[in-house]
PDB file of C-alpha atoms and ligand atoms in Angstrom:
ATOM      1  CA  MET N  11     -11.056  -2.264  13.966  1.00  0.00           C
ATOM      2  CA  THR N  12     -12.215  -6.414  14.216  1.00  0.00           C
ATOM      3  CA  ASP N  13     -13.681  -6.708  10.985  1.00  0.00           C
ATOM      4  CA  CYS N  14     -10.912  -4.961   8.735  1.00  0.00           C
ATOM      5  CA  LEU N  15      -8.899  -7.510   6.761  1.00  0.00           C
ATOM      6  CA  PHE N  16      -5.996  -5.288   6.502  1.00  0.00           C
ATOM      7  CA  CYS N  17      -5.581  -4.400  10.967  1.00  0.00           C
ATOM      8  CA  LYS N  18      -6.127  -8.456  10.826  1.00  0.00           C
ATOM      9  CA  MET N  19      -2.923  -8.569   8.392  1.00  0.00           C
ATOM     10  CA  VAL N  20      -1.225  -5.901  11.243  1.00  0.00           C
ATOM     11  CA  SER N  21      -2.742  -7.551  14.298  1.00  0.00           C
ATOM     12  CA  GLY N  22      -1.228 -11.254  12.993  1.00  0.00           C
ATOM     13  CA  GLU N  23      -5.078 -12.659  12.554  1.00  0.00           C
ATOM     14  CA  ILE N  24      -4.305 -13.157   8.904  1.00  0.00           C
ATOM     15  CA  PRO N  25      -0.005 -13.444   8.264  1.00  0.00           C
ATOM     16  CA  PRO N  26       0.722 -11.062   4.874  1.00  0.00           C
ATOM     17  CA  ASP N  27       3.635 -12.398   2.907  1.00  0.00           C
ATOM     18  CA  LYS N  28       5.710  -9.547   4.421  1.00  0.00           C
ATOM     19  CA  VAL N  29       8.138  -7.126   2.570  1.00  0.00           C
ATOM     20  CA  TYR N  30       8.902  -4.366   5.131  1.00  0.00           C
ATOM     21  CA  GLU N  31       7.285  -3.837   9.202  1.00  0.00           C
ATOM     22  CA  ASP N  32       8.147  -0.952  11.508  1.00  0.00           C
ATOM     23  CA  ASP N  33       6.243   0.953  13.766  1.00  0.00           C
ATOM     24  CA  GLN N  34       4.060   3.619  11.836  1.00  0.00           C
ATOM     25  CA  VAL N  35       3.844   1.214   8.440  1.00  0.00           C
ATOM     26  CA  LEU N  36       3.097  -2.421   7.251  1.00  0.00           C
ATOM     27  CA  ALA N  37       4.238  -3.199   3.320  1.00  0.00           C
ATOM     28  CA  PHE N  38       3.388  -7.054   1.815  1.00  0.00           C
ATOM     29  CA  ARG N  39       3.179  -9.397  -1.563  1.00  0.00           C
ATOM     30  CA  ASP N  40      -0.361  -8.167  -2.952  1.00  0.00           C
ATOM     31  CA  ILE N  41      -2.327 -11.406  -4.134  1.00  0.00           C
ATOM     32  CA  ASN N  42      -3.159 -10.773  -7.001  1.00  0.00           C
ATOM     33  CA  PRO N  43      -0.240  -8.961  -8.715  1.00  0.00           C
ATOM     34  CA  GLN N  44      -0.803  -6.419 -11.279  1.00  0.00           C
ATOM     35  CA  ALA N  45       2.579  -6.448 -12.099  1.00  0.00           C
ATOM     36  CA  PRO N  46       5.851  -8.697 -11.514  1.00  0.00           C
ATOM     37  CA  LEU N  47       6.703  -5.906  -8.357  1.00  0.00           C
ATOM     38  CA  HIS N  48       3.197  -5.521  -6.572  1.00  0.00           C
ATOM     39  CA  VAL N  49       2.939  -4.593  -2.997  1.00  0.00           C
ATOM     40  CA  LEU N  50       0.387  -3.211  -0.824  1.00  0.00           C
ATOM     41  CA  VAL N  51       1.946  -0.357   2.158  1.00  0.00           C
ATOM     42  CA  ILE N  52      -0.565   0.234   4.608  1.00  0.00           C
ATOM     43  CA  PRO N  53      -0.562   2.468   7.527  1.00  0.00           C
ATOM     44  CA  LYS N  54      -0.927  -0.080  11.089  1.00  0.00           C
ATOM     45  CA  GLU N  55      -3.290   2.817  12.038  1.00  0.00           C
ATOM     46  CA  HIS N  56      -6.517   1.752  10.409  1.00  0.00           C
ATOM     47  CA  ILE N  57      -7.810   5.348   8.043  1.00  0.00           C
ATOM     48  CA  ALA N  58     -10.117   4.388   5.918  1.00  0.00           C
ATOM     49  CA  THR N  59      -9.937   6.214   2.423  1.00  0.00           C
ATOM     50  CA  LEU N  60      -8.432   9.677   1.613  1.00  0.00           C
ATOM     51  CA  ASN N  61     -11.191  11.381   2.898  1.00  0.00           C
ATOM     52  CA  ASP N  62     -10.260  10.564   6.263  1.00  0.00           C
ATOM     53  CA  LEU N  63      -6.797  12.242   6.792  1.00  0.00           C
ATOM     54  CA  ASP N  64      -6.151  14.989   9.167  1.00  0.00           C
ATOM     55  CA  ASP N  65      -3.102  16.911   9.479  1.00  0.00           C
ATOM     56  CA  THR N  66      -1.839  14.199  12.181  1.00  0.00           C
ATOM     57  CA  HIS N  67      -1.917  12.061   9.508  1.00  0.00           C
ATOM     58  CA  LEU N  68       0.609  14.045   7.204  1.00  0.00           C
ATOM     59  CA  PRO N  69       4.138  12.238   8.897  1.00  0.00           C
ATOM     60  CA  LEU N  70       2.570   8.637   8.601  1.00  0.00           C
ATOM     61  CA  LEU N  71       1.505   8.994   4.699  1.00  0.00           C
ATOM     62  CA  GLY N  72       5.584  10.445   4.047  1.00  0.00           C
ATOM     63  CA  ARG N  73       7.105   7.151   6.022  1.00  0.00           C
ATOM     64  CA  MET N  74       4.468   5.147   3.383  1.00  0.00           C
ATOM     65  CA  VAL N  75       5.899   6.741   0.615  1.00  0.00           C
ATOM     66  CA  GLN N  76       9.177   6.607   1.294  1.00  0.00           C
ATOM     67  CA  THR N  77       9.006   2.885   2.552  1.00  0.00           C
ATOM     68  CA  ALA N  78       7.340   2.170  -1.384  1.00  0.00           C
ATOM     69  CA  ALA N  79      10.792   3.948  -2.637  1.00  0.00           C
ATOM     70  CA  ILE N  80      13.164   1.927  -0.149  1.00  0.00           C
ATOM     71  CA  ILE N  81      11.450  -1.205  -1.558  1.00  0.00           C
ATOM     72  CA  ALA N  82      11.948  -0.267  -4.676  1.00  0.00           C
ATOM     73  CA  ALA N  83      15.193   0.532  -4.346  1.00  0.00           C
ATOM     74  CA  GLN N  84      15.922  -2.988  -2.220  1.00  0.00           C
ATOM     75  CA  GLU N  85      13.914  -4.904  -5.203  1.00  0.00           C
ATOM     76  CA  GLY N  86      16.249  -3.025  -7.851  1.00  0.00           C
ATOM     77  CA  PHE N  87      13.613  -0.945  -9.931  1.00  0.00           C
ATOM     78  CA  ASP N  88      14.822   2.156  -8.598  1.00  0.00           C
ATOM     79  CA  GLU N  89      16.165   3.334 -12.438  1.00  0.00           C
ATOM     80  CA  ARG N  90      14.505   1.422 -14.615  1.00  0.00           C
ATOM     81  CA  GLY N  91      10.760   2.650 -12.378  1.00  0.00           C
ATOM     82  CA  TYR N  92       8.015   2.262 -11.078  1.00  0.00           C
ATOM     83  CA  ARG N  93       4.498   3.575 -10.085  1.00  0.00           C
ATOM     84  CA  THR N  94       2.968   4.147  -7.032  1.00  0.00           C
ATOM     85  CA  VAL N  95      -0.818   4.782  -6.091  1.00  0.00           C
ATOM     86  CA  ILE N  96      -3.548   4.671  -3.970  1.00  0.00           C
ATOM     87  CA  ASN N  97      -7.409   4.397  -5.058  1.00  0.00           C
ATOM     88  CA  CYS N  98      -9.792   6.280  -3.525  1.00  0.00           C
ATOM     89  CA  ASN N  99     -13.961   5.146  -3.041  1.00  0.00           C
ATOM     90  CA  ALA N 100     -15.698   3.542  -5.988  1.00  0.00           C
ATOM     91  CA  GLU N 101     -14.485   4.936  -9.035  1.00  0.00           C
ATOM     92  CA  ALA N 102     -10.981   4.685  -8.432  1.00  0.00           C
ATOM     93  CA  GLY N 103     -11.361   1.053  -7.378  1.00  0.00           C
ATOM     94  CA  GLN N 104     -10.822   1.362  -4.262  1.00  0.00           C
ATOM     95  CA  SER N 105     -12.109  -2.221  -2.158  1.00  0.00           C
ATOM     96  CA  VAL N 106     -10.424  -2.234   0.692  1.00  0.00           C
ATOM     97  CA  PHE N 107     -11.448  -0.138   3.428  1.00  0.00           C
ATOM     98  CA  HIS N 108      -7.777   0.660   5.336  1.00  0.00           C
ATOM     99  CA  ILE N 109      -5.816   2.797   2.675  1.00  0.00           C
ATOM    100  CA  HIS N 110      -2.944   1.286   1.160  1.00  0.00           C
ATOM    101  CA  LEU N 111      -0.390   2.261  -1.338  1.00  0.00           C
ATOM    102  CA  HIS N 112       0.275   0.376  -4.523  1.00  0.00           C
ATOM    103  CA  LEU N 113       3.537  -0.055  -5.106  1.00  0.00           C
ATOM    104  CA  LEU N 114       3.528  -1.521  -8.767  1.00  0.00           C
ATOM    105  CA  ALA N 115       7.044  -1.779 -10.725  1.00  0.00           C
ATOM    106  CA  GLY N 116       8.961  -5.106 -13.537  1.00  0.00           C
ATOM    107  CA  ARG N 117       6.771  -3.854 -16.151  1.00  0.00           C
ATOM    108  CA  ALA N 118       5.756  -0.696 -18.750  1.00  0.00           C
ATOM    109  CA  MET N 119       3.423   1.354 -16.880  1.00  0.00           C
ATOM    110  CA  HIS N 120       0.554   2.508 -19.601  1.00  0.00           C
ATOM    111  CA  TRP N 121      -1.075   6.321 -18.735  1.00  0.00           C
ATOM    112  CA  PRO N 122      -3.208   7.890 -18.366  1.00  0.00           C
ATOM    113  CA  PRO N 123      -4.598   4.156 -15.988  1.00  0.00           C
ATOM    114  CA  GLY N 124      -7.505   2.307 -17.096  1.00  0.00           C
TER     115      GLY N 124
HETATM  116  P1  LIG Y  29      -7.590  -1.613  -4.011  1.00  0.00           P
HETATM  117  O1  LIG Y  29      -8.536  -2.371  -5.121  1.00  0.00           O
HETATM  118  O2  LIG Y  29      -6.938   0.040  -3.777  1.00  0.00           O
HETATM  119  O3  LIG Y  29      -8.322  -1.364  -2.616  1.00  0.00           O
HETATM  120  O4  LIG Y  29      -6.574  -2.461  -3.561  1.00  0.00           O
HETATM  121  C1  LIG Y  29      -6.994  -3.732  -2.803  1.00  0.00           C
HETATM  122  C2  LIG Y  29      -5.868  -4.557  -2.942  1.00  0.00           C
HETATM  123  O5  LIG Y  29      -5.853  -5.737  -2.008  1.00  0.00           O
HETATM  124  C3  LIG Y  29      -6.256  -5.814  -4.510  1.00  0.00           C
HETATM  125  O6  LIG Y  29      -4.832  -5.064  -4.792  1.00  0.00           O
HETATM  126  C4  LIG Y  29      -6.032  -6.977  -3.742  1.00  0.00           C
HETATM  127  O7  LIG Y  29      -5.333  -7.418  -4.424  1.00  0.00           O
HETATM  128  C5  LIG Y  29      -5.105  -6.545  -2.594  1.00  0.00           C
HETATM  129  N1  LIG Y  29      -5.644  -7.881  -1.132  1.00  0.00           N
HETATM  130  C6  LIG Y  29      -7.124  -8.447  -1.453  1.00  0.00           C
HETATM  131  N2  LIG Y  29      -7.156  -9.324  -0.701  1.00  0.00           N
HETATM  132  C7  LIG Y  29      -5.583  -9.314  -0.029  1.00  0.00           C
HETATM  133  C8  LIG Y  29      -4.517 -10.719   0.721  1.00  0.00           C
HETATM  134  N3  LIG Y  29      -5.493 -11.324   1.291  1.00  0.00           N
HETATM  135  N4  LIG Y  29      -3.413 -10.424   0.854  1.00  0.00           N
HETATM  136  C9  LIG Y  29      -2.466  -9.565   0.345  1.00  0.00           C
HETATM  137  N5  LIG Y  29      -3.359  -8.393  -0.610  1.00  0.00           N
HETATM  138  C10 LIG Y  29      -4.797  -8.994  -0.973  1.00  0.00           C
HETATM  139 ZN1  LIG Y  30      -8.233  -1.242   9.219  1.00  0.00          ZN
END
């Protein structure tokens, strides 16, 4: 997707503040952090929303969640706790239509989320 911001981060056209990368996923710091740690974990494959997942994507989603857990531990938040969120479409507040897992940590999280 040539007009997708996060695909441009995967290609390197827009360099992310990278935290982790492998052959399937990329993780980088959010430009507008909502917590002391706010990292986005994305698949390298362009998938617009959770509604576009199929069975072939399931290992990839597992990889994304595990990557968030590894980063949380590396940053020292595995015992304190952290939150992971994937927003889907307008009412959830999705603004970039390439799926991304938010990893938030470093402050008390509220429930239910706003
Ligand atoms: P969402 O609202 O769930 O679609 O999340 C999109 C996230 O992407 C927001 O938290 C934005 O702050 C973040 N974002 C937008 N542009 C950039 C960028 N250039 N680099 C890093 N994060 C970004
Ligand atoms: Zn994309």
